[in-house]
Short mmCIF file of N, CA, C and O in Angstrom, two decimals:
data_model
loop_
_atom_site.label_atom_id
_atom_site.label_comp_id
_atom_site.label_asym_id
_atom_site.label_seq_id
_atom_site.Cartn_x
_atom_site.Cartn_y
_atom_site.Cartn_z
N MET A 1 -102.02 -158.00 35.43
CA MET A 1 -103.18 -157.41 34.77
C MET A 1 -103.10 -155.84 35.10
O MET A 1 -102.68 -155.53 36.18
N LYS A 2 -103.61 -155.12 34.30
CA LYS A 2 -103.70 -153.59 34.43
C LYS A 2 -105.13 -153.25 34.68
O LYS A 2 -106.04 -153.88 34.27
N PRO A 3 -105.32 -152.08 35.31
CA PRO A 3 -106.68 -151.68 35.64
C PRO A 3 -107.41 -151.29 34.40
O PRO A 3 -106.92 -150.93 33.30
N ALA A 4 -108.75 -151.37 34.42
CA ALA A 4 -109.61 -150.85 33.42
C ALA A 4 -109.49 -149.31 33.34
O ALA A 4 -109.15 -148.60 34.34
N PRO A 5 -109.71 -148.72 32.09
CA PRO A 5 -109.61 -147.26 32.00
C PRO A 5 -110.48 -146.51 33.00
O PRO A 5 -111.52 -146.83 33.30
N PHE A 6 -109.94 -145.41 33.55
CA PHE A 6 -110.65 -144.60 34.38
C PHE A 6 -110.12 -143.13 34.29
O PHE A 6 -109.00 -142.91 33.74
N GLU A 7 -110.98 -142.17 34.58
CA GLU A 7 -110.44 -140.73 34.64
C GLU A 7 -109.91 -140.34 36.01
O GLU A 7 -110.50 -140.59 36.99
N TYR A 8 -108.75 -139.80 35.94
CA TYR A 8 -107.96 -139.48 37.18
C TYR A 8 -108.23 -138.02 37.53
O TYR A 8 -108.06 -137.12 36.71
N HIS A 9 -108.50 -137.75 38.83
CA HIS A 9 -108.70 -136.34 39.31
C HIS A 9 -107.82 -136.20 40.59
O HIS A 9 -107.73 -137.05 41.45
N ALA A 10 -107.13 -135.02 40.65
CA ALA A 10 -106.29 -134.76 41.77
C ALA A 10 -106.63 -133.37 42.32
O ALA A 10 -106.01 -132.34 41.90
N PRO A 11 -107.74 -133.27 43.12
CA PRO A 11 -108.21 -131.92 43.61
C PRO A 11 -107.13 -131.38 44.43
O PRO A 11 -106.25 -132.07 45.16
N ALA A 12 -107.06 -130.04 44.47
CA ALA A 12 -106.07 -129.21 45.30
C ALA A 12 -106.46 -128.88 46.73
O ALA A 12 -105.57 -128.66 47.47
N ASP A 13 -107.84 -128.99 46.87
CA ASP A 13 -108.20 -128.68 48.36
C ASP A 13 -109.50 -129.47 48.61
O ASP A 13 -110.05 -130.21 47.70
N LEU A 14 -109.96 -129.34 49.78
CA LEU A 14 -111.10 -130.21 50.20
C LEU A 14 -112.33 -129.81 49.55
O LEU A 14 -113.22 -130.64 49.20
N ASP A 15 -112.50 -128.52 49.38
CA ASP A 15 -113.71 -128.10 48.67
C ASP A 15 -113.82 -128.70 47.19
O ASP A 15 -114.99 -129.13 46.88
N GLU A 16 -112.76 -128.66 46.55
CA GLU A 16 -112.66 -129.28 45.21
C GLU A 16 -112.94 -130.76 45.25
O GLU A 16 -113.71 -131.32 44.38
N ALA A 17 -112.39 -131.48 46.20
CA ALA A 17 -112.61 -132.86 46.31
C ALA A 17 -114.03 -133.20 46.62
O ALA A 17 -114.58 -134.09 45.97
N LEU A 18 -114.63 -132.50 47.47
CA LEU A 18 -116.01 -132.70 47.85
C LEU A 18 -116.99 -132.40 46.68
O LEU A 18 -118.04 -133.20 46.41
N ALA A 19 -116.72 -131.29 45.90
CA ALA A 19 -117.45 -131.07 44.65
C ALA A 19 -117.33 -132.11 43.63
O ALA A 19 -118.31 -132.55 43.09
N LEU A 20 -116.17 -132.64 43.48
CA LEU A 20 -115.90 -133.73 42.50
C LEU A 20 -116.71 -134.92 42.92
O LEU A 20 -117.34 -135.58 42.12
N LEU A 21 -116.68 -135.29 44.11
CA LEU A 21 -117.32 -136.56 44.61
C LEU A 21 -118.85 -136.42 44.51
O LEU A 21 -119.51 -137.36 44.24
N ALA A 22 -119.38 -135.10 44.86
CA ALA A 22 -120.76 -134.98 44.75
C ALA A 22 -121.16 -135.02 43.26
O ALA A 22 -122.26 -135.57 42.88
N GLU A 23 -120.39 -134.49 42.32
CA GLU A 23 -120.75 -134.48 40.91
C GLU A 23 -120.59 -135.92 40.29
O GLU A 23 -121.42 -136.31 39.55
N LEU A 24 -119.54 -136.64 40.62
CA LEU A 24 -119.41 -137.94 40.00
C LEU A 24 -120.11 -139.15 40.69
O LEU A 24 -120.46 -140.10 40.06
N GLY A 25 -120.66 -139.01 41.86
CA GLY A 25 -121.29 -139.89 42.60
C GLY A 25 -120.72 -141.30 42.81
O GLY A 25 -119.45 -141.37 42.95
N PRO A 26 -121.47 -142.38 42.65
CA PRO A 26 -120.86 -143.66 42.92
C PRO A 26 -119.91 -144.20 41.79
O PRO A 26 -119.28 -145.15 41.97
N GLU A 27 -119.84 -143.42 40.71
CA GLU A 27 -118.77 -143.76 39.72
C GLU A 27 -117.34 -143.54 40.20
O GLU A 27 -116.40 -143.84 39.52
N ALA A 28 -117.21 -142.71 41.27
CA ALA A 28 -115.91 -142.26 41.76
C ALA A 28 -115.51 -143.15 43.01
O ALA A 28 -116.31 -143.45 43.76
N LYS A 29 -114.19 -143.43 42.95
CA LYS A 29 -113.51 -144.10 44.10
C LYS A 29 -112.51 -143.15 44.63
O LYS A 29 -111.83 -142.44 43.86
N VAL A 30 -112.26 -143.10 45.89
CA VAL A 30 -111.24 -142.23 46.52
C VAL A 30 -109.92 -143.06 46.75
O VAL A 30 -109.94 -144.12 47.35
N LEU A 31 -108.82 -142.33 46.38
CA LEU A 31 -107.52 -142.82 46.69
C LEU A 31 -106.98 -142.03 47.84
O LEU A 31 -106.78 -140.74 47.67
N ALA A 32 -106.72 -142.57 48.92
CA ALA A 32 -106.19 -141.82 50.13
C ALA A 32 -105.07 -142.64 50.77
O ALA A 32 -104.61 -143.66 50.23
N GLY A 33 -104.76 -142.29 51.97
CA GLY A 33 -103.67 -142.93 52.70
C GLY A 33 -104.05 -144.30 53.29
O GLY A 33 -105.10 -144.52 53.72
N GLY A 34 -103.01 -145.17 53.03
CA GLY A 34 -103.04 -146.39 53.78
C GLY A 34 -104.03 -147.50 53.22
O GLY A 34 -104.51 -148.38 53.97
N GLN A 35 -104.57 -147.36 52.03
CA GLN A 35 -105.47 -148.30 51.52
C GLN A 35 -104.93 -149.08 50.39
O GLN A 35 -103.87 -148.76 49.88
N SER A 36 -105.57 -150.08 50.00
CA SER A 36 -105.04 -151.05 48.90
C SER A 36 -105.95 -151.07 47.64
O SER A 36 -106.13 -152.04 47.06
N LEU A 37 -106.35 -149.84 47.32
CA LEU A 37 -107.18 -149.66 46.17
C LEU A 37 -106.46 -150.06 44.77
O LEU A 37 -106.95 -150.68 43.94
N VAL A 38 -105.22 -149.64 44.65
CA VAL A 38 -104.49 -149.86 43.40
C VAL A 38 -104.40 -151.34 43.12
O VAL A 38 -104.71 -151.82 42.04
N PRO A 39 -104.01 -152.31 44.06
CA PRO A 39 -104.02 -153.77 43.76
C PRO A 39 -105.44 -154.24 43.32
O PRO A 39 -105.59 -155.06 42.46
N VAL A 40 -106.49 -153.69 44.03
CA VAL A 40 -107.84 -154.09 43.57
C VAL A 40 -108.11 -153.68 42.14
O VAL A 40 -108.86 -154.34 41.40
N LEU A 41 -107.62 -152.45 41.82
CA LEU A 41 -107.89 -151.97 40.47
C LEU A 41 -107.10 -152.82 39.56
O LEU A 41 -107.60 -153.24 38.39
N ASN A 42 -105.85 -153.19 39.82
CA ASN A 42 -105.04 -154.04 38.89
C ASN A 42 -105.64 -155.33 38.73
O ASN A 42 -105.51 -155.97 37.62
N MET A 43 -106.25 -155.94 39.64
CA MET A 43 -106.95 -157.25 39.53
C MET A 43 -108.31 -157.08 38.94
O MET A 43 -108.98 -158.15 38.72
N ARG A 44 -108.70 -155.87 38.68
CA ARG A 44 -110.06 -155.60 38.13
C ARG A 44 -111.23 -156.17 39.05
O ARG A 44 -112.20 -156.52 38.49
N LEU A 45 -110.93 -156.03 40.32
CA LEU A 45 -112.00 -156.40 41.29
C LEU A 45 -112.85 -155.18 41.48
O LEU A 45 -113.98 -155.31 41.89
N ALA A 46 -112.38 -154.08 41.08
CA ALA A 46 -113.21 -152.78 41.05
C ALA A 46 -112.81 -152.04 39.72
O ALA A 46 -111.65 -152.08 39.27
N SER A 47 -113.79 -151.42 39.09
CA SER A 47 -113.44 -150.69 37.86
C SER A 47 -114.29 -149.41 37.83
O SER A 47 -115.21 -149.25 37.15
N PRO A 48 -113.86 -148.43 38.67
CA PRO A 48 -114.50 -147.11 38.84
C PRO A 48 -114.25 -146.38 37.47
O PRO A 48 -113.29 -146.45 36.81
N GLY A 49 -115.30 -145.51 37.13
CA GLY A 49 -115.06 -144.69 35.98
C GLY A 49 -114.14 -143.45 36.28
O GLY A 49 -113.57 -142.78 35.44
N HIS A 50 -114.13 -143.16 37.68
CA HIS A 50 -113.31 -141.93 38.12
C HIS A 50 -112.59 -142.30 39.34
O HIS A 50 -113.06 -143.01 40.21
N LEU A 51 -111.26 -141.90 39.45
CA LEU A 51 -110.52 -142.05 40.64
C LEU A 51 -110.09 -140.61 41.12
O LEU A 51 -109.44 -139.74 40.50
N VAL A 52 -110.47 -140.37 42.36
CA VAL A 52 -110.23 -139.08 42.97
C VAL A 52 -109.06 -139.17 44.09
O VAL A 52 -109.30 -139.85 45.01
N ASP A 53 -108.01 -138.73 43.73
CA ASP A 53 -106.76 -138.88 44.49
C ASP A 53 -106.64 -137.65 45.57
O ASP A 53 -106.57 -136.54 45.17
N LEU A 54 -106.79 -138.09 46.88
CA LEU A 54 -106.81 -137.02 47.84
C LEU A 54 -105.38 -136.64 48.44
O LEU A 54 -105.21 -135.91 49.30
N ASN A 55 -104.29 -137.30 47.94
CA ASN A 55 -103.00 -137.24 48.45
C ASN A 55 -102.40 -135.73 48.36
O ASN A 55 -101.58 -135.48 49.20
N ARG A 56 -102.97 -135.02 47.53
CA ARG A 56 -102.50 -133.57 47.53
C ARG A 56 -103.35 -132.56 48.27
O ARG A 56 -103.10 -131.39 48.33
N VAL A 57 -104.41 -133.04 48.86
CA VAL A 57 -105.31 -132.17 49.65
C VAL A 57 -104.68 -131.89 50.99
O VAL A 57 -104.50 -132.85 51.80
N PRO A 58 -104.38 -130.62 51.47
CA PRO A 58 -103.83 -130.35 52.68
C PRO A 58 -104.92 -130.57 53.80
O PRO A 58 -106.06 -130.43 53.66
N GLY A 59 -104.34 -131.00 55.00
CA GLY A 59 -105.16 -131.06 56.25
C GLY A 59 -105.84 -132.39 56.46
O GLY A 59 -106.67 -132.38 57.31
N LEU A 60 -105.63 -133.39 55.75
CA LEU A 60 -106.31 -134.64 55.88
C LEU A 60 -105.35 -135.65 56.48
O LEU A 60 -105.69 -136.82 56.60
N ASP A 61 -104.26 -135.22 56.96
CA ASP A 61 -103.25 -136.27 57.54
C ASP A 61 -103.06 -136.05 59.13
O ASP A 61 -102.08 -136.15 59.67
N HIS A 62 -104.19 -135.84 59.70
CA HIS A 62 -104.18 -135.53 61.24
C HIS A 62 -104.91 -136.66 62.00
O HIS A 62 -105.79 -137.33 61.48
N VAL A 63 -104.52 -136.73 63.23
CA VAL A 63 -105.28 -137.52 64.24
C VAL A 63 -105.44 -136.59 65.42
O VAL A 63 -104.43 -136.14 65.86
N ARG A 64 -106.67 -136.30 65.80
CA ARG A 64 -106.82 -135.37 66.93
C ARG A 64 -108.06 -135.79 67.63
O ARG A 64 -108.94 -136.54 67.21
N VAL A 65 -108.17 -135.31 68.93
CA VAL A 65 -109.28 -135.49 69.76
C VAL A 65 -110.24 -134.28 69.71
O VAL A 65 -109.73 -133.12 70.01
N GLU A 66 -111.45 -134.46 69.34
CA GLU A 66 -112.42 -133.42 69.36
C GLU A 66 -113.55 -133.91 70.24
O GLU A 66 -114.26 -134.94 69.99
N ASP A 67 -113.88 -133.21 71.30
CA ASP A 67 -114.92 -133.50 72.25
C ASP A 67 -114.53 -134.86 72.93
O ASP A 67 -113.49 -135.03 73.47
N ASP A 68 -115.43 -135.79 72.65
CA ASP A 68 -115.13 -137.11 73.19
C ASP A 68 -114.84 -138.20 72.08
O ASP A 68 -115.02 -139.35 72.18
N ALA A 69 -114.34 -137.73 70.92
CA ALA A 69 -114.14 -138.57 69.74
C ALA A 69 -112.70 -138.41 69.28
O ALA A 69 -112.13 -137.32 69.36
N VAL A 70 -112.20 -139.39 68.60
CA VAL A 70 -110.85 -139.31 67.96
C VAL A 70 -111.26 -139.30 66.40
O VAL A 70 -111.92 -140.01 65.82
N VAL A 71 -110.71 -138.13 65.85
CA VAL A 71 -110.91 -137.85 64.42
C VAL A 71 -109.61 -138.20 63.66
O VAL A 71 -108.54 -137.76 63.99
N VAL A 72 -109.75 -139.13 62.65
CA VAL A 72 -108.62 -139.61 61.87
C VAL A 72 -108.85 -139.10 60.51
O VAL A 72 -109.83 -139.49 59.80
N GLY A 73 -107.98 -138.39 59.99
CA GLY A 73 -108.05 -137.79 58.53
C GLY A 73 -107.92 -138.92 57.56
O GLY A 73 -107.23 -140.05 57.75
N ALA A 74 -108.36 -138.70 56.34
CA ALA A 74 -108.39 -139.75 55.28
C ALA A 74 -106.97 -140.07 54.83
O ALA A 74 -106.64 -141.09 54.21
N LEU A 75 -105.93 -139.15 55.11
CA LEU A 75 -104.55 -139.46 54.67
C LEU A 75 -103.65 -139.93 55.74
O LEU A 75 -102.39 -140.10 55.55
N VAL A 76 -104.20 -140.30 56.87
CA VAL A 76 -103.40 -140.90 57.97
C VAL A 76 -102.95 -142.31 57.55
O VAL A 76 -103.74 -143.08 57.17
N ARG A 77 -101.69 -142.49 57.74
CA ARG A 77 -101.11 -143.81 57.37
C ARG A 77 -100.65 -144.55 58.67
O ARG A 77 -100.59 -143.92 59.65
N ARG A 78 -100.46 -145.77 58.57
CA ARG A 78 -100.17 -146.50 59.75
C ARG A 78 -98.91 -146.22 60.41
O ARG A 78 -98.69 -146.30 61.58
N THR A 79 -97.88 -145.84 59.54
CA THR A 79 -96.57 -145.54 60.13
C THR A 79 -96.49 -144.03 60.26
O THR A 79 -96.83 -143.19 59.39
N PRO A 80 -96.08 -143.51 61.54
CA PRO A 80 -95.96 -142.19 61.81
C PRO A 80 -94.94 -141.47 60.84
O PRO A 80 -93.94 -142.18 60.38
N PRO A 81 -95.17 -140.18 60.46
CA PRO A 81 -94.21 -139.54 59.55
C PRO A 81 -92.82 -139.55 59.96
O PRO A 81 -91.89 -139.73 59.10
N CYS A 82 -92.43 -139.62 61.28
CA CYS A 82 -91.10 -139.64 61.71
C CYS A 82 -90.40 -140.97 61.39
O CYS A 82 -89.21 -140.93 61.24
N CYS A 83 -91.17 -141.99 61.05
CA CYS A 83 -90.61 -143.21 60.74
C CYS A 83 -90.43 -143.52 59.29
O CYS A 83 -89.98 -144.57 58.87
N ARG A 84 -90.98 -142.59 58.47
CA ARG A 84 -91.01 -142.85 57.06
C ARG A 84 -89.71 -142.43 56.33
O ARG A 84 -89.53 -142.79 55.29
N THR A 85 -88.97 -141.62 56.99
CA THR A 85 -87.69 -141.14 56.43
C THR A 85 -86.58 -141.97 56.95
O THR A 85 -86.51 -142.44 58.00
N PRO A 86 -85.53 -142.35 56.02
CA PRO A 86 -84.41 -143.17 56.51
C PRO A 86 -83.72 -142.40 57.66
O PRO A 86 -83.42 -141.28 57.56
N ARG A 87 -83.52 -143.24 58.72
CA ARG A 87 -82.66 -142.73 59.82
C ARG A 87 -81.70 -143.79 60.33
O ARG A 87 -81.93 -144.94 60.00
N ARG A 88 -80.75 -143.44 61.10
CA ARG A 88 -79.88 -144.39 61.63
C ARG A 88 -80.51 -145.19 62.80
O ARG A 88 -80.19 -146.25 63.03
N ALA A 89 -81.43 -144.52 63.47
CA ALA A 89 -82.06 -145.27 64.67
C ALA A 89 -83.10 -146.14 64.16
O ALA A 89 -83.73 -145.92 63.19
N PRO A 90 -83.27 -147.31 64.89
CA PRO A 90 -84.33 -148.20 64.47
C PRO A 90 -85.68 -147.45 64.61
O PRO A 90 -85.88 -146.63 65.44
N PRO A 91 -86.75 -147.97 63.93
CA PRO A 91 -87.98 -147.25 63.96
C PRO A 91 -88.60 -147.18 65.26
O PRO A 91 -89.31 -146.19 65.69
N SER A 92 -88.44 -148.22 66.19
CA SER A 92 -89.00 -148.19 67.59
C SER A 92 -88.43 -146.91 68.33
O SER A 92 -89.06 -146.30 69.06
N ARG A 93 -87.14 -146.65 68.08
CA ARG A 93 -86.64 -145.48 68.82
C ARG A 93 -87.07 -144.18 68.19
O ARG A 93 -87.34 -143.22 68.90
N CYS A 94 -87.25 -144.20 66.82
CA CYS A 94 -87.75 -142.98 66.26
C CYS A 94 -89.04 -142.61 66.70
O CYS A 94 -89.42 -141.62 66.98
N CYS A 95 -89.99 -143.65 66.75
CA CYS A 95 -91.37 -143.51 67.04
C CYS A 95 -91.51 -143.11 68.52
O CYS A 95 -92.44 -142.47 68.95
N ALA A 96 -90.60 -143.55 69.38
CA ALA A 96 -90.65 -143.28 70.86
C ALA A 96 -90.54 -141.86 71.13
O ALA A 96 -90.99 -141.29 72.14
N ARG A 97 -89.92 -141.11 70.15
CA ARG A 97 -89.67 -139.57 70.40
C ARG A 97 -90.90 -138.82 70.22
O ARG A 97 -90.86 -137.67 70.56
N ARG A 98 -92.00 -139.38 69.68
CA ARG A 98 -93.15 -138.63 69.39
C ARG A 98 -93.89 -138.12 70.63
O ARG A 98 -94.06 -138.59 71.64
#
């Protein structure tokens, strides 16, 4: 099955993304790192009027500690970047270098 029609938005920066989400309201769904929205759309379990893709927005792929909290950006994926590219070393060795 294919998803219901929607309007696709690819903001270039965080300000544009926030403005789009404020303007579109609950009709918009966010596509970001590590989620399974695409299969949900294909099965038509969700049919948003607008899809806002954050994958091109810089600065959302961080994990950092601020004060006494861990801040995880919207584009953080489960696999560290060092393990996403093909290497000769097994992933466990690759990730151990971080």
